[in-house]
Amino acid sequence: MPTDLLHPYKCRKTIAALFFATGILLSGCSGGGDVSVPADVLVTVGSEHLRASDLRGVVPAGLSNADSAAFARSYIRAWIETRLIASKAAAMVDMDEIDRLTSDYRSELIMSAYRRAMATQASDSPFAEDSIRAFYNSHESEFRLERPMLKGVYLKIPDDAPALRQIRRWYKSEKEADLDRLEKAAAASAVHYDYFRDTWIDLQQLETRIPYNFEAMINTRETPRPIDITVDGFTYLLSVSDWLPAGATMPYEAAAPLIRERLLALRRLDYDRRLRESLFNTSINDGTITFPNSNPLK
């Protein structure tokens, strides 16, 4: 909404215009000029009021003055009609049943919010690494990769980098001395240098960085050959030291966050069950719950 519509003075002018524009409609539903009605009330239906502040809270932002006024008129009309229909419906439907359903629904919302809050408080403590590892070992078959994961080395280097020829040799090497040389050369000339031979990453992280068709690599089960391509003045190098194809068992490092979430959900479910059972038993013992004749739950 334009900011000028939010200005108190201009809002009053807009509201006044709406009073005038909808004068016939309002006078037909409000029941006459009650001087006790607050000045910012736009319309009254029975004992309910629609205030200017209520209207300002629902008008979408970014509308022109004309569109804001049109939206306001439509909203006022819908507000009036909803209450008129509800008033008529009250004489034709079982309002006691409506009140009971409303009360039950409210109780359900309160209970759900309380149980969530209590379960969250009970699940704040972290899980021991041994517990996560044990769960992984006993459910390993449930954790399968949807996409390949790999370990290796990735570089993006300008074509005119002085050490490019040596880097092309070092990035495929597994010798400690060559890796030290690679790191020093990369620090001096590489745009990107990622060493992840000791960490599994998703292939997708590289697909967005290397202008290369990875389709064949995605479908292979063998460790891919090194990539060495030049595009638009840059050389992209990727050496894969370890490879897990899609469908393979997920490595523990990737599965651990998922296991924590699963264990947390199980912990909350268990706490919720024990909470409900404890509240029930306590209420039976202290007389909050009584069965006048016999317990129908037995």
Tab-separated table of C-alpha atoms in Angstrom:
chain	number	residue	atom	x	y	z
A	1	MET	CA	0.000	0.000	0.000
A	2	PRO	CA	1.291	3.523	-0.684
A	3	THR	CA	2.682	4.959	2.523
A	4	ASP	CA	0.377	7.980	2.405
A	5	LEU	CA	-2.610	5.719	3.090
A	6	LEU	CA	-1.020	4.762	6.392
A	7	HIS	CA	-0.763	8.371	7.524
A	8	PRO	CA	-3.435	8.927	10.255
A	9	TYR	CA	-4.867	12.072	8.659
A	10	LYS	CA	-5.078	10.589	5.177
A	11	CYS	CA	-6.498	7.347	6.599
A	12	ARG	CA	-9.261	9.389	8.197
A	13	LYS	CA	-9.954	11.027	4.829
A	14	THR	CA	-10.043	7.626	3.126
A	15	ILE	CA	-12.305	6.194	5.808
A	16	ALA	CA	-14.575	9.219	5.580
A	17	ALA	CA	-14.821	8.676	1.851
A	18	LEU	CA	-15.698	5.064	2.455
A	19	PHE	CA	-18.433	6.096	4.890
A	20	PHE	CA	-19.861	8.333	2.209
A	21	ALA	CA	-19.480	5.798	-0.595
A	22	THR	CA	-21.119	3.032	1.422
A	23	GLY	CA	-23.551	5.218	3.277
A	24	ILE	CA	-26.700	3.438	2.121
A	25	LEU	CA	-25.231	0.020	2.929
A	26	LEU	CA	-24.065	1.062	6.380
A	27	SER	CA	-27.224	2.831	7.351
A	28	GLY	CA	-29.217	-0.255	6.404
A	29	CYS	CA	-27.255	-2.482	8.795
A	30	SER	CA	-26.075	-0.422	11.739
A	31	GLY	CA	-29.415	0.437	13.245
A	32	GLY	CA	-29.094	4.213	13.529
A	33	GLY	CA	-26.592	6.701	14.910
A	34	ASP	CA	-25.657	5.498	18.357
A	35	VAL	CA	-23.589	8.256	19.949
A	36	SER	CA	-21.917	5.678	22.231
A	37	VAL	CA	-20.225	3.998	19.254
A	38	PRO	CA	-16.502	4.968	19.007
A	39	ALA	CA	-15.617	7.403	16.253
A	40	ASP	CA	-13.388	4.944	14.359
A	41	VAL	CA	-16.158	2.354	13.896
A	42	LEU	CA	-16.994	1.924	10.213
A	43	VAL	CA	-20.028	-0.301	10.591
A	44	THR	CA	-21.960	-2.133	13.300
A	45	VAL	CA	-23.925	-5.347	12.830
A	46	GLY	CA	-25.748	-6.298	15.999
A	47	SER	CA	-23.186	-6.011	18.771
A	48	GLU	CA	-20.117	-6.357	16.518
A	49	HIS	CA	-18.063	-3.428	15.231
A	50	LEU	CA	-15.676	-3.146	12.301
A	51	ARG	CA	-13.094	-0.467	13.079
A	52	ALA	CA	-10.876	1.540	10.776
A	53	SER	CA	-7.837	-0.045	12.438
A	54	ASP	CA	-9.184	-3.506	11.553
A	55	LEU	CA	-9.533	-2.474	7.934
A	56	ARG	CA	-6.038	-1.002	7.727
A	57	GLY	CA	-4.652	-4.326	8.928
A	58	VAL	CA	-6.068	-6.302	5.976
A	59	VAL	CA	-5.659	-3.994	2.977
A	60	PRO	CA	-2.782	-5.443	0.862
A	61	ALA	CA	0.351	-3.361	0.451
A	62	GLY	CA	1.197	-1.799	-2.891
A	63	LEU	CA	-2.331	-0.904	-4.032
A	64	SER	CA	-3.185	2.447	-5.547
A	65	ASN	CA	-5.615	4.739	-3.737
A	66	ALA	CA	-8.454	3.641	-6.026
A	67	ASP	CA	-7.654	-0.053	-5.618
A	68	SER	CA	-7.312	0.334	-1.844
A	69	ALA	CA	-10.745	1.956	-1.679
A	70	ALA	CA	-12.240	-0.778	-3.875
A	71	PHE	CA	-10.707	-3.499	-1.722
A	72	ALA	CA	-11.983	-1.777	1.437
A	73	ARG	CA	-15.538	-1.568	0.081
A	74	SER	CA	-15.454	-5.254	-0.854
A	75	TYR	CA	-14.070	-6.237	2.540
A	76	ILE	CA	-16.691	-4.183	4.407
A	77	ARG	CA	-19.475	-5.756	2.352
A	78	ALA	CA	-18.152	-9.272	2.972
A	79	TRP	CA	-17.754	-8.522	6.703
A	80	ILE	CA	-21.374	-7.373	6.909
A	81	GLU	CA	-22.744	-10.310	4.911
A	82	THR	CA	-20.831	-12.856	6.978
A	83	ARG	CA	-22.388	-11.562	10.176
A	84	LEU	CA	-25.874	-11.270	8.679
A	85	ILE	CA	-25.721	-14.858	7.438
A	86	ALA	CA	-24.323	-16.047	10.771
A	87	SER	CA	-27.189	-14.275	12.530
A	88	LYS	CA	-29.770	-15.932	10.291
A	89	ALA	CA	-28.054	-19.310	10.540
A	90	ALA	CA	-28.076	-19.163	14.344
A	91	ALA	CA	-31.866	-19.472	14.268
A	92	MET	CA	-31.750	-22.561	12.047
A	93	VAL	CA	-28.827	-24.624	13.331
A	94	ASP	CA	-28.046	-26.244	16.670
A	95	MET	CA	-25.906	-23.548	18.273
A	96	ASP	CA	-25.267	-25.724	21.318
A	97	GLU	CA	-23.598	-28.225	18.989
A	98	ILE	CA	-21.595	-25.437	17.328
A	99	ASP	CA	-20.482	-24.176	20.737
A	100	ARG	CA	-19.496	-27.707	21.786
A	101	LEU	CA	-17.463	-28.258	18.606
A	102	THR	CA	-15.812	-24.855	19.026
A	103	SER	CA	-14.959	-25.620	22.637
A	104	ASP	CA	-13.580	-29.065	21.713
A	105	TYR	CA	-11.475	-27.583	18.922
A	106	ARG	CA	-10.133	-24.880	21.230
A	107	SER	CA	-9.224	-27.500	23.822
A	108	GLU	CA	-7.459	-29.562	21.160
A	109	LEU	CA	-5.407	-26.533	20.089
A	110	ILE	CA	-4.457	-25.718	23.682
A	111	MET	CA	-3.541	-29.340	24.394
A	112	SER	CA	-1.462	-29.666	21.224
A	113	ALA	CA	0.415	-26.426	21.923
A	114	TYR	CA	1.098	-27.508	25.519
A	115	ARG	CA	2.287	-30.969	24.508
A	116	ARG	CA	4.583	-29.532	21.836
A	117	ALA	CA	6.075	-27.064	24.304
A	118	MET	CA	6.637	-29.738	26.955
A	119	ALA	CA	8.101	-32.198	24.438
A	120	THR	CA	10.445	-29.527	23.104
A	121	GLN	CA	11.676	-28.740	26.615
A	122	ALA	CA	12.267	-32.427	27.237
A	123	SER	CA	14.314	-32.870	24.048
A	124	ASP	CA	16.834	-30.059	24.463
A	125	SER	CA	19.702	-32.306	25.581
A	126	PRO	CA	21.974	-33.505	22.743
A	127	PHE	CA	22.369	-37.139	21.740
A	128	ALA	CA	25.604	-38.935	22.518
A	129	GLU	CA	27.710	-39.717	19.466
A	130	ASP	CA	27.733	-43.388	20.485
A	131	SER	CA	23.916	-43.442	20.327
A	132	ILE	CA	23.887	-41.948	16.849
A	133	ARG	CA	26.578	-44.362	15.640
A	134	ALA	CA	24.710	-47.343	17.121
A	135	PHE	CA	21.489	-46.292	15.398
A	136	TYR	CA	23.334	-45.935	12.098
A	137	ASN	CA	24.917	-49.376	12.415
A	138	SER	CA	21.579	-51.045	13.147
A	139	HIS	CA	19.618	-49.161	10.443
A	140	GLU	CA	22.296	-48.770	7.792
A	141	SER	CA	20.129	-50.224	5.033
A	142	GLU	CA	17.559	-47.444	5.552
A	143	PHE	CA	19.990	-44.700	4.586
A	144	ARG	CA	20.472	-44.664	0.816
A	145	LEU	CA	21.899	-41.893	-1.347
A	146	GLU	CA	19.575	-40.200	-3.801
A	147	ARG	CA	22.559	-38.553	-5.506
A	148	PRO	CA	26.281	-39.431	-5.706
A	149	MET	CA	28.713	-38.244	-3.062
A	150	LEU	CA	32.461	-37.901	-3.494
A	151	LYS	CA	35.791	-36.959	-1.978
A	152	GLY	CA	38.563	-35.181	-3.848
A	153	VAL	CA	40.142	-31.897	-4.923
A	154	TYR	CA	38.622	-29.064	-6.968
A	155	LEU	CA	40.281	-25.946	-8.429
A	156	LYS	CA	39.355	-23.055	-10.700
A	157	ILE	CA	42.445	-21.291	-12.066
A	158	PRO	CA	43.007	-18.506	-14.623
A	159	ASP	CA	44.561	-19.846	-17.821
A	160	ASP	CA	47.495	-17.468	-17.444
A	161	ALA	CA	48.426	-18.655	-13.920
A	162	PRO	CA	52.218	-19.254	-13.926
A	163	ALA	CA	51.985	-22.557	-12.006
A	164	LEU	CA	49.107	-24.048	-14.015
A	165	ARG	CA	51.267	-26.762	-15.603
A	166	GLN	CA	52.539	-27.952	-12.215
A	167	ILE	CA	49.072	-27.681	-10.639
A	168	ARG	CA	47.734	-30.012	-13.331
A	169	ARG	CA	50.153	-32.628	-12.051
A	170	TRP	CA	49.839	-31.983	-8.328
A	171	TYR	CA	46.034	-32.004	-8.032
A	172	LYS	CA	45.925	-35.709	-8.980
A	173	SER	CA	48.785	-36.729	-6.710
A	174	GLU	CA	48.373	-38.360	-3.316
A	175	LYS	CA	51.894	-37.517	-2.157
A	176	GLU	CA	52.045	-35.233	0.862
A	177	ALA	CA	54.784	-33.088	-0.688
A	178	ASP	CA	52.747	-32.550	-3.867
A	179	LEU	CA	49.679	-31.587	-1.830
A	180	ASP	CA	51.752	-29.003	0.066
A	181	ARG	CA	52.973	-27.552	-3.243
A	182	LEU	CA	49.410	-27.563	-4.587
A	183	GLU	CA	48.085	-25.667	-1.588
A	184	LYS	CA	50.764	-22.976	-1.875
A	185	ALA	CA	50.241	-22.578	-5.628
A	186	ALA	CA	46.449	-22.475	-5.195
A	187	ALA	CA	46.758	-19.779	-2.534
A	188	ALA	CA	48.714	-17.642	-4.988
A	189	SER	CA	46.637	-18.094	-8.144
A	190	ALA	CA	43.408	-20.149	-7.750
A	191	VAL	CA	39.976	-18.515	-7.824
A	192	HIS	CA	38.550	-21.580	-6.047
A	193	TYR	CA	40.411	-24.298	-4.194
A	194	ASP	CA	38.562	-26.978	-2.250
A	195	TYR	CA	40.345	-29.914	-0.669
A	196	PHE	CA	37.785	-32.497	0.498
A	197	ARG	CA	39.562	-35.832	0.379
A	198	ASP	CA	38.614	-36.363	4.013
A	199	THR	CA	35.004	-35.108	3.716
A	200	TRP	CA	32.071	-36.433	1.689
A	201	ILE	CA	30.185	-33.816	-0.362
A	202	ASP	CA	27.164	-34.023	-2.643
A	203	LEU	CA	28.022	-33.942	-6.340
A	204	GLN	CA	25.473	-31.147	-6.739
A	205	GLN	CA	27.834	-28.777	-4.943
A	206	LEU	CA	30.259	-29.124	-7.868
A	207	GLU	CA	27.657	-29.204	-10.631
A	208	THR	CA	26.874	-25.561	-9.938
A	209	ARG	CA	30.570	-24.558	-10.071
A	210	ILE	CA	32.033	-26.463	-13.019
A	211	PRO	CA	30.729	-25.913	-16.584
A	212	TYR	CA	30.701	-29.633	-17.326
A	213	ASN	CA	28.044	-32.180	-18.285
A	214	PHE	CA	27.906	-34.443	-15.234
A	215	GLU	CA	25.157	-36.702	-16.595
A	216	ALA	CA	27.493	-39.614	-17.393
A	217	MET	CA	29.229	-39.217	-14.028
A	218	ILE	CA	25.900	-39.271	-12.154
A	219	ASN	CA	25.019	-42.664	-13.621
A	220	THR	CA	28.397	-44.348	-13.156
A	221	ARG	CA	29.268	-46.684	-10.308
A	222	GLU	CA	33.006	-46.444	-10.895
A	223	THR	CA	35.242	-43.711	-9.525
A	224	PRO	CA	35.209	-40.999	-12.247
A	225	ARG	CA	38.358	-40.007	-14.102
A	226	PRO	CA	39.865	-36.546	-13.359
A	227	ILE	CA	38.250	-33.541	-15.035
A	228	ASP	CA	40.429	-30.929	-16.769
A	229	ILE	CA	38.521	-28.421	-18.909
A	230	THR	CA	39.074	-24.833	-20.029
A	231	VAL	CA	36.149	-22.438	-20.497
A	232	ASP	CA	36.197	-18.649	-20.964
A	233	GLY	CA	39.732	-18.117	-19.708
A	234	PHE	CA	39.565	-20.446	-16.705
A	235	THR	CA	40.720	-24.010	-16.153
A	236	TYR	CA	38.571	-26.268	-14.001
A	237	LEU	CA	40.218	-29.274	-12.330
A	238	LEU	CA	38.514	-32.043	-10.365
A	239	SER	CA	40.211	-35.146	-9.004
A	240	VAL	CA	37.893	-37.718	-7.353
A	241	SER	CA	39.617	-39.842	-4.722
A	242	ASP	CA	36.517	-41.683	-3.470
A	243	TRP	CA	33.033	-42.169	-4.916
A	244	LEU	CA	29.596	-43.306	-3.749
A	245	PRO	CA	26.975	-43.665	-6.520
A	246	ALA	CA	23.259	-42.998	-6.089
A	247	GLY	CA	21.648	-45.909	-4.261
A	248	ALA	CA	24.751	-46.655	-2.199
A	249	THR	CA	24.659	-46.644	1.590
A	250	MET	CA	24.865	-43.105	2.887
A	251	PRO	CA	28.141	-42.374	4.738
A	252	TYR	CA	27.823	-41.862	8.473
A	253	GLU	CA	28.756	-38.167	8.226
A	254	ALA	CA	25.800	-37.530	5.911
A	255	ALA	CA	23.404	-39.770	7.824
A	256	ALA	CA	24.181	-38.364	11.295
A	257	PRO	CA	22.021	-35.174	10.984
A	258	LEU	CA	19.095	-37.273	9.715
A	259	ILE	CA	19.542	-39.706	12.601
A	260	ARG	CA	19.514	-36.852	15.121
A	261	GLU	CA	16.196	-35.642	13.682
A	262	ARG	CA	14.742	-39.146	13.804
A	263	LEU	CA	15.909	-39.744	17.378
A	264	LEU	CA	14.540	-36.353	18.380
A	265	ALA	CA	11.121	-37.207	16.913
A	266	LEU	CA	11.125	-40.556	18.730
A	267	ARG	CA	12.126	-38.848	21.983
A	268	ARG	CA	9.307	-36.315	21.660
A	269	LEU	CA	6.749	-39.035	20.891
A	270	ASP	CA	7.868	-41.035	23.904
A	271	TYR	CA	7.776	-37.982	26.154
A	272	ASP	CA	4.307	-37.062	24.877
A	273	ARG	CA	3.063	-40.591	25.614
A	274	ARG	CA	4.496	-40.532	29.143
A	275	LEU	CA	3.123	-37.018	29.758
A	276	ARG	CA	-0.424	-38.022	28.816
A	277	GLU	CA	-0.192	-41.201	30.881
A	278	SER	CA	1.165	-39.344	33.918
A	279	LEU	CA	-1.516	-36.629	33.752
A	280	PHE	CA	-4.235	-39.254	33.438
A	281	ASN	CA	-3.014	-41.373	36.363
A	282	THR	CA	-2.451	-38.325	38.589
A	283	SER	CA	-5.950	-37.042	37.846
A	284	ILE	CA	-7.453	-40.432	38.681
A	285	ASN	CA	-5.601	-40.539	41.991
A	286	ASP	CA	-6.431	-36.982	43.088
A	287	GLY	CA	-10.105	-37.229	42.122
A	288	THR	CA	-9.994	-34.812	39.199
A	289	ILE	CA	-11.307	-37.670	37.050
A	290	THR	CA	-14.155	-39.736	38.478
A	291	PHE	CA	-16.345	-42.504	37.115
A	292	PRO	CA	-19.668	-42.462	39.024
A	293	ASN	CA	-20.463	-46.092	38.350
A	294	SER	CA	-17.730	-48.180	36.734
A	295	ASN	CA	-14.623	-47.295	34.740
A	296	PRO	CA	-15.573	-47.665	31.052
A	297	LEU	CA	-11.893	-47.590	30.063
A	298	LYS	CA	-11.121	-50.948	31.712
